[in-house]
Amino acid sequence: IRVFSSLTGQLVSTFGDSGSLEGDVTATKLYAPLGIDVDSSGRILVAESLLHRLSIFSSSFVPDTAIYGGNSVYAAFADPAQPERVYTIDSESQGSIREYNLDYTDGTWTVSACWYVGGPHPTRDLIASATQGTHIRHIGGFTYLISYADTIKVYRIDAARMTPVAIIGSRFRVQ
């Protein structure tokens, strides 16, 4: 992973090595990383689909925690209001968005909610944009998932469902 200065665009640092299933699995090797986010504490979350792992690095790029056991993870994004809460978009075969509560002390995560997003294939609308940009935001007492690539999609999250509230752009037509 390469880190660039937001002011100059210059390369500042790199971390994580390319991993393969041959040899030892280590905390510094990344295995098919498909999503990255930074939580409100500055920790860097990397979703790795090959190992079904969420690797968490400190703000100084040192491996901190590795949590295994989710479905094939396409993306992971932190809840800015609750650093112990992470959302993932699972692989196309599962087609779900899951909310996990992380326990940083013992390196475990627990699914607290799961949603299937409508359509003939549940997350097809989100998967392409997940690796380009997906965020959780809290506005007016509600939690929203905002995803963008060719279009901007906004979903409101509540305990029972994830409801689309806006699609901005011309790639998809609302029917």
PDB file of C-alpha atoms in Angstrom:
ATOM      1  CA  ILE A   1       0.000   0.000   0.000  1.00  0.00           C
ATOM      2  CA  ARG A   2       1.382   3.387  -0.960  1.00  0.00           C
ATOM      3  CA  VAL A   3       0.709   6.502   1.092  1.00  0.00           C
ATOM      4  CA  PHE A   4       0.881   9.905  -0.614  1.00  0.00           C
ATOM      5  CA  SER A   5       0.944  13.407   0.832  1.00  0.00           C
ATOM      6  CA  SER A   6      -2.409  15.143   0.424  1.00  0.00           C
ATOM      7  CA  LEU A   7      -0.539  18.451   0.020  1.00  0.00           C
ATOM      8  CA  THR A   8       2.186  17.581  -2.475  1.00  0.00           C
ATOM      9  CA  GLY A   9       1.098  14.288  -4.000  1.00  0.00           C
ATOM     10  CA  GLN A  10       4.536  12.873  -3.212  1.00  0.00           C
ATOM     11  CA  LEU A  11       5.006   9.314  -1.982  1.00  0.00           C
ATOM     12  CA  VAL A  12       5.377   9.405   1.813  1.00  0.00           C
ATOM     13  CA  SER A  13       5.519   5.743   2.783  1.00  0.00           C
ATOM     14  CA  THR A  14       4.647   2.212   1.788  1.00  0.00           C
ATOM     15  CA  PHE A  15       3.515  -0.682   3.939  1.00  0.00           C
ATOM     16  CA  GLY A  16       2.322  -4.232   3.486  1.00  0.00           C
ATOM     17  CA  ASP A  17       3.981  -6.789   1.232  1.00  0.00           C
ATOM     18  CA  SER A  18       2.378  -8.797  -1.542  1.00  0.00           C
ATOM     19  CA  GLY A  19       1.253 -12.137  -0.132  1.00  0.00           C
ATOM     20  CA  SER A  20       0.703 -15.498  -1.757  1.00  0.00           C
ATOM     21  CA  LEU A  21      -0.692 -18.709  -0.357  1.00  0.00           C
ATOM     22  CA  GLU A  22       2.733 -20.312  -0.705  1.00  0.00           C
ATOM     23  CA  GLY A  23       4.883 -19.853   2.383  1.00  0.00           C
ATOM     24  CA  ASP A  24       3.980 -18.400   5.751  1.00  0.00           C
ATOM     25  CA  VAL A  25       1.064 -16.061   6.283  1.00  0.00           C
ATOM     26  CA  THR A  26       2.280 -12.958   8.112  1.00  0.00           C
ATOM     27  CA  ALA A  27       0.755  -9.737   9.406  1.00  0.00           C
ATOM     28  CA  THR A  28       2.770  -7.621   6.973  1.00  0.00           C
ATOM     29  CA  LYS A  29       1.701  -9.538   3.851  1.00  0.00           C
ATOM     30  CA  LEU A  30      -1.573  -8.556   2.202  1.00  0.00           C
ATOM     31  CA  TYR A  31      -3.640 -11.196   0.412  1.00  0.00           C
ATOM     32  CA  ALA A  32      -5.914  -9.739  -2.295  1.00  0.00           C
ATOM     33  CA  PRO A  33      -6.590  -6.407  -0.553  1.00  0.00           C
ATOM     34  CA  LEU A  34      -9.735  -4.928  -2.059  1.00  0.00           C
ATOM     35  CA  GLY A  35     -10.782  -2.206   0.351  1.00  0.00           C
ATOM     36  CA  ILE A  36      -9.129   0.305   2.646  1.00  0.00           C
ATOM     37  CA  ASP A  37     -10.416   2.884   5.119  1.00  0.00           C
ATOM     38  CA  VAL A  38      -9.165   4.891   8.092  1.00  0.00           C
ATOM     39  CA  ASP A  39     -11.158   4.970  11.316  1.00  0.00           C
ATOM     40  CA  SER A  40     -11.597   7.996  13.574  1.00  0.00           C
ATOM     41  CA  SER A  41      -8.610   6.871  15.686  1.00  0.00           C
ATOM     42  CA  GLY A  42      -6.303   6.865  12.651  1.00  0.00           C
ATOM     43  CA  ARG A  43      -6.120   3.069  12.358  1.00  0.00           C
ATOM     44  CA  ILE A  44      -5.967   1.776   8.785  1.00  0.00           C
ATOM     45  CA  LEU A  45      -8.379  -1.050   7.928  1.00  0.00           C
ATOM     46  CA  VAL A  46      -7.538  -3.291   4.974  1.00  0.00           C
ATOM     47  CA  ALA A  47     -10.110  -5.809   3.708  1.00  0.00           C
ATOM     48  CA  GLU A  48      -8.452  -8.911   2.286  1.00  0.00           C
ATOM     49  CA  SER A  49     -10.708 -11.194   0.282  1.00  0.00           C
ATOM     50  CA  LEU A  50      -8.324 -14.130  -0.130  1.00  0.00           C
ATOM     51  CA  LEU A  51      -7.829 -14.802   3.597  1.00  0.00           C
ATOM     52  CA  HIS A  52     -11.222 -13.492   4.729  1.00  0.00           C
ATOM     53  CA  ARG A  53      -9.209 -11.176   6.944  1.00  0.00           C
ATOM     54  CA  LEU A  54      -9.513  -7.622   8.169  1.00  0.00           C
ATOM     55  CA  SER A  55      -5.982  -6.312   8.798  1.00  0.00           C
ATOM     56  CA  ILE A  56      -5.701  -3.277  10.997  1.00  0.00           C
ATOM     57  CA  PHE A  57      -2.567  -1.127  10.978  1.00  0.00           C
ATOM     58  CA  SER A  58      -1.650   1.683  13.347  1.00  0.00           C
ATOM     59  CA  SER A  59      -1.482   5.244  12.037  1.00  0.00           C
ATOM     60  CA  SER A  60       2.289   4.710  11.750  1.00  0.00           C
ATOM     61  CA  PHE A  61       1.672   1.704   9.409  1.00  0.00           C
ATOM     62  CA  VAL A  62       2.574  -1.013  11.933  1.00  0.00           C
ATOM     63  CA  PRO A  63       0.396  -4.176  11.930  1.00  0.00           C
ATOM     64  CA  ASP A  64      -1.917  -3.947  14.934  1.00  0.00           C
ATOM     65  CA  THR A  65      -4.703  -6.506  14.682  1.00  0.00           C
ATOM     66  CA  ALA A  66      -5.730  -9.203  12.220  1.00  0.00           C
ATOM     67  CA  ILE A  67      -9.285 -10.493  12.436  1.00  0.00           C
ATOM     68  CA  TYR A  68     -10.313 -13.576  10.497  1.00  0.00           C
ATOM     69  CA  GLY A  69     -13.627 -15.224   9.755  1.00  0.00           C
ATOM     70  CA  GLY A  70     -15.792 -12.942   7.649  1.00  0.00           C
ATOM     71  CA  ASN A  71     -17.004 -13.938   4.231  1.00  0.00           C
ATOM     72  CA  SER A  72     -14.819 -12.925   1.319  1.00  0.00           C
ATOM     73  CA  VAL A  73     -14.500  -9.226   2.075  1.00  0.00           C
ATOM     74  CA  TYR A  74     -14.663  -6.799  -0.872  1.00  0.00           C
ATOM     75  CA  ALA A  75     -14.513  -3.670   1.228  1.00  0.00           C
ATOM     76  CA  ALA A  76     -14.422  -2.553   4.836  1.00  0.00           C
ATOM     77  CA  PHE A  77     -15.314   0.872   6.072  1.00  0.00           C
ATOM     78  CA  ALA A  78     -15.232   2.297   9.565  1.00  0.00           C
ATOM     79  CA  ASP A  79     -18.031   4.060  11.367  1.00  0.00           C
ATOM     80  CA  PRO A  80     -16.581   7.495  12.207  1.00  0.00           C
ATOM     81  CA  ALA A  81     -18.758   7.826  15.312  1.00  0.00           C
ATOM     82  CA  GLN A  82     -17.961   4.357  16.667  1.00  0.00           C
ATOM     83  CA  PRO A  83     -14.423   3.099  15.939  1.00  0.00           C
ATOM     84  CA  GLU A  84     -15.322  -0.393  17.150  1.00  0.00           C
ATOM     85  CA  ARG A  85     -17.962  -0.718  14.413  1.00  0.00           C
ATOM     86  CA  VAL A  86     -17.000  -1.753  10.883  1.00  0.00           C
ATOM     87  CA  TYR A  87     -19.149  -2.450   7.826  1.00  0.00           C
ATOM     88  CA  THR A  88     -18.128  -4.871   5.084  1.00  0.00           C
ATOM     89  CA  ILE A  89     -19.403  -5.728   1.644  1.00  0.00           C
ATOM     90  CA  ASP A  90     -19.071  -9.456   1.210  1.00  0.00           C
ATOM     91  CA  SER A  91     -18.266 -11.318  -1.961  1.00  0.00           C
ATOM     92  CA  GLU A  92     -20.608 -11.650  -4.893  1.00  0.00           C
ATOM     93  CA  SER A  93     -21.493 -15.191  -3.852  1.00  0.00           C
ATOM     94  CA  GLN A  94     -22.844 -13.988  -0.497  1.00  0.00           C
ATOM     95  CA  GLY A  95     -24.048 -10.566  -1.592  1.00  0.00           C
ATOM     96  CA  SER A  96     -24.483  -8.948   1.785  1.00  0.00           C
ATOM     97  CA  ILE A  97     -23.470  -5.940   3.784  1.00  0.00           C
ATOM     98  CA  ARG A  98     -22.524  -6.804   7.338  1.00  0.00           C
ATOM     99  CA  GLU A  99     -22.059  -4.682  10.412  1.00  0.00           C
ATOM    100  CA  TYR A 100     -19.385  -5.984  12.788  1.00  0.00           C
ATOM    101  CA  ASN A 101     -18.471  -4.968  16.306  1.00  0.00           C
ATOM    102  CA  LEU A 102     -14.709  -5.264  16.773  1.00  0.00           C
ATOM    103  CA  ASP A 103     -12.965  -6.157  19.997  1.00  0.00           C
ATOM    104  CA  TYR A 104      -9.440  -4.786  19.641  1.00  0.00           C
ATOM    105  CA  THR A 105      -8.285  -6.379  22.906  1.00  0.00           C
ATOM    106  CA  ASP A 106      -8.792  -9.989  21.830  1.00  0.00           C
ATOM    107  CA  GLY A 107      -8.849  -9.551  18.032  1.00  0.00           C
ATOM    108  CA  THR A 108     -12.373 -10.804  17.406  1.00  0.00           C
ATOM    109  CA  TRP A 109     -15.403  -9.471  15.578  1.00  0.00           C
ATOM    110  CA  THR A 110     -19.084 -10.243  15.930  1.00  0.00           C
ATOM    111  CA  VAL A 111     -21.764  -9.718  13.307  1.00  0.00           C
ATOM    112  CA  SER A 112     -24.352  -7.343  14.754  1.00  0.00           C
ATOM    113  CA  ALA A 113     -26.452  -6.886  11.594  1.00  0.00           C
ATOM    114  CA  CYS A 114     -26.677  -8.095   8.007  1.00  0.00           C
ATOM    115  CA  TRP A 115     -28.546  -6.683   5.018  1.00  0.00           C
ATOM    116  CA  TYR A 116     -29.120  -7.830   1.461  1.00  0.00           C
ATOM    117  CA  VAL A 117     -29.441  -4.957  -0.971  1.00  0.00           C
ATOM    118  CA  GLY A 118     -32.268  -5.507  -3.501  1.00  0.00           C
ATOM    119  CA  GLY A 119     -32.132  -6.382  -7.174  1.00  0.00           C
ATOM    120  CA  PRO A 120     -31.550  -9.643  -8.982  1.00  0.00           C
ATOM    121  CA  HIS A 121     -28.119  -9.841  -7.413  1.00  0.00           C
ATOM    122  CA  PRO A 122     -28.090  -8.270  -3.937  1.00  0.00           C
ATOM    123  CA  THR A 123     -24.916  -6.170  -3.940  1.00  0.00           C
ATOM    124  CA  ARG A 124     -24.131  -5.833  -7.630  1.00  0.00           C
ATOM    125  CA  ASP A 125     -24.909  -2.108  -7.455  1.00  0.00           C
ATOM    126  CA  LEU A 126     -22.416  -1.613  -4.625  1.00  0.00           C
ATOM    127  CA  ILE A 127     -19.546  -3.971  -5.413  1.00  0.00           C
ATOM    128  CA  ALA A 128     -18.011  -1.917  -8.227  1.00  0.00           C
ATOM    129  CA  SER A 129     -18.071   1.261  -6.187  1.00  0.00           C
ATOM    130  CA  ALA A 130     -17.031  -0.382  -2.921  1.00  0.00           C
ATOM    131  CA  THR A 131     -13.383  -0.465  -3.830  1.00  0.00           C
ATOM    132  CA  GLN A 132     -13.528   3.126  -5.106  1.00  0.00           C
ATOM    133  CA  GLY A 133     -15.307   4.725  -2.188  1.00  0.00           C
ATOM    134  CA  THR A 134     -17.849   3.778   0.442  1.00  0.00           C
ATOM    135  CA  HIS A 135     -18.383   5.600   3.715  1.00  0.00           C
ATOM    136  CA  ILE A 136     -20.643   5.551   6.749  1.00  0.00           C
ATOM    137  CA  ARG A 137     -22.009   8.898   7.893  1.00  0.00           C
ATOM    138  CA  HIS A 138     -24.391   9.948  10.668  1.00  0.00           C
ATOM    139  CA  ILE A 139     -26.793  12.744   9.715  1.00  0.00           C
ATOM    140  CA  GLY A 140     -29.814  13.928  11.704  1.00  0.00           C
ATOM    141  CA  GLY A 141     -29.859  10.865  13.952  1.00  0.00           C
ATOM    142  CA  PHE A 142     -29.745   8.386  11.040  1.00  0.00           C
ATOM    143  CA  THR A 143     -26.906   6.222   9.743  1.00  0.00           C
ATOM    144  CA  TYR A 144     -26.196   6.318   6.000  1.00  0.00           C
ATOM    145  CA  LEU A 145     -24.005   4.264   3.708  1.00  0.00           C
ATOM    146  CA  ILE A 146     -22.717   6.425   0.851  1.00  0.00           C
ATOM    147  CA  SER A 147     -21.105   4.685  -2.099  1.00  0.00           C
ATOM    148  CA  TYR A 148     -19.703   6.284  -5.220  1.00  0.00           C
ATOM    149  CA  ALA A 149     -18.045   5.399  -8.502  1.00  0.00           C
ATOM    150  CA  ASP A 150     -19.913   6.286 -11.702  1.00  0.00           C
ATOM    151  CA  THR A 151     -22.933   7.213  -9.608  1.00  0.00           C
ATOM    152  CA  ILE A 152     -23.496   8.238  -6.006  1.00  0.00           C
ATOM    153  CA  LYS A 153     -25.779   5.931  -4.044  1.00  0.00           C
ATOM    154  CA  VAL A 154     -27.086   6.691  -0.583  1.00  0.00           C
ATOM    155  CA  TYR A 155     -28.705   4.058   1.648  1.00  0.00           C
ATOM    156  CA  ARG A 156     -30.242   4.666   5.071  1.00  0.00           C
ATOM    157  CA  ILE A 157     -29.378   1.942   7.561  1.00  0.00           C
ATOM    158  CA  ASP A 158     -31.663   0.931  10.389  1.00  0.00           C
ATOM    159  CA  ALA A 159     -31.945  -2.235  12.454  1.00  0.00           C
ATOM    160  CA  ALA A 160     -34.323  -3.966  10.045  1.00  0.00           C
ATOM    161  CA  ARG A 161     -33.166  -2.902   6.592  1.00  0.00           C
ATOM    162  CA  MET A 162     -30.988  -0.822   4.320  1.00  0.00           C
ATOM    163  CA  THR A 163     -33.159   1.507   2.257  1.00  0.00           C
ATOM    164  CA  PRO A 164     -31.974   3.287  -0.914  1.00  0.00           C
ATOM    165  CA  VAL A 165     -32.728   6.998  -0.585  1.00  0.00           C
ATOM    166  CA  ALA A 166     -30.813   8.529  -3.506  1.00  0.00           C
ATOM    167  CA  ILE A 167     -29.049   7.604  -6.711  1.00  0.00           C
ATOM    168  CA  ILE A 168     -27.249  10.498  -8.354  1.00  0.00           C
ATOM    169  CA  GLY A 169     -25.761  10.048 -11.813  1.00  0.00           C
ATOM    170  CA  SER A 170     -26.723   8.573 -15.118  1.00  0.00           C
ATOM    171  CA  ARG A 171     -25.229   5.086 -15.130  1.00  0.00           C
ATOM    172  CA  PHE A 172     -28.246   3.357 -13.601  1.00  0.00           C
ATOM    173  CA  ARG A 173     -31.887   4.119 -14.230  1.00  0.00           C
ATOM    174  CA  VAL A 174     -34.401   4.094 -11.396  1.00  0.00           C
ATOM    175  CA  GLN A 175     -37.375   1.951 -12.353  1.00  0.00           C
TER     176      GLN A 175
END
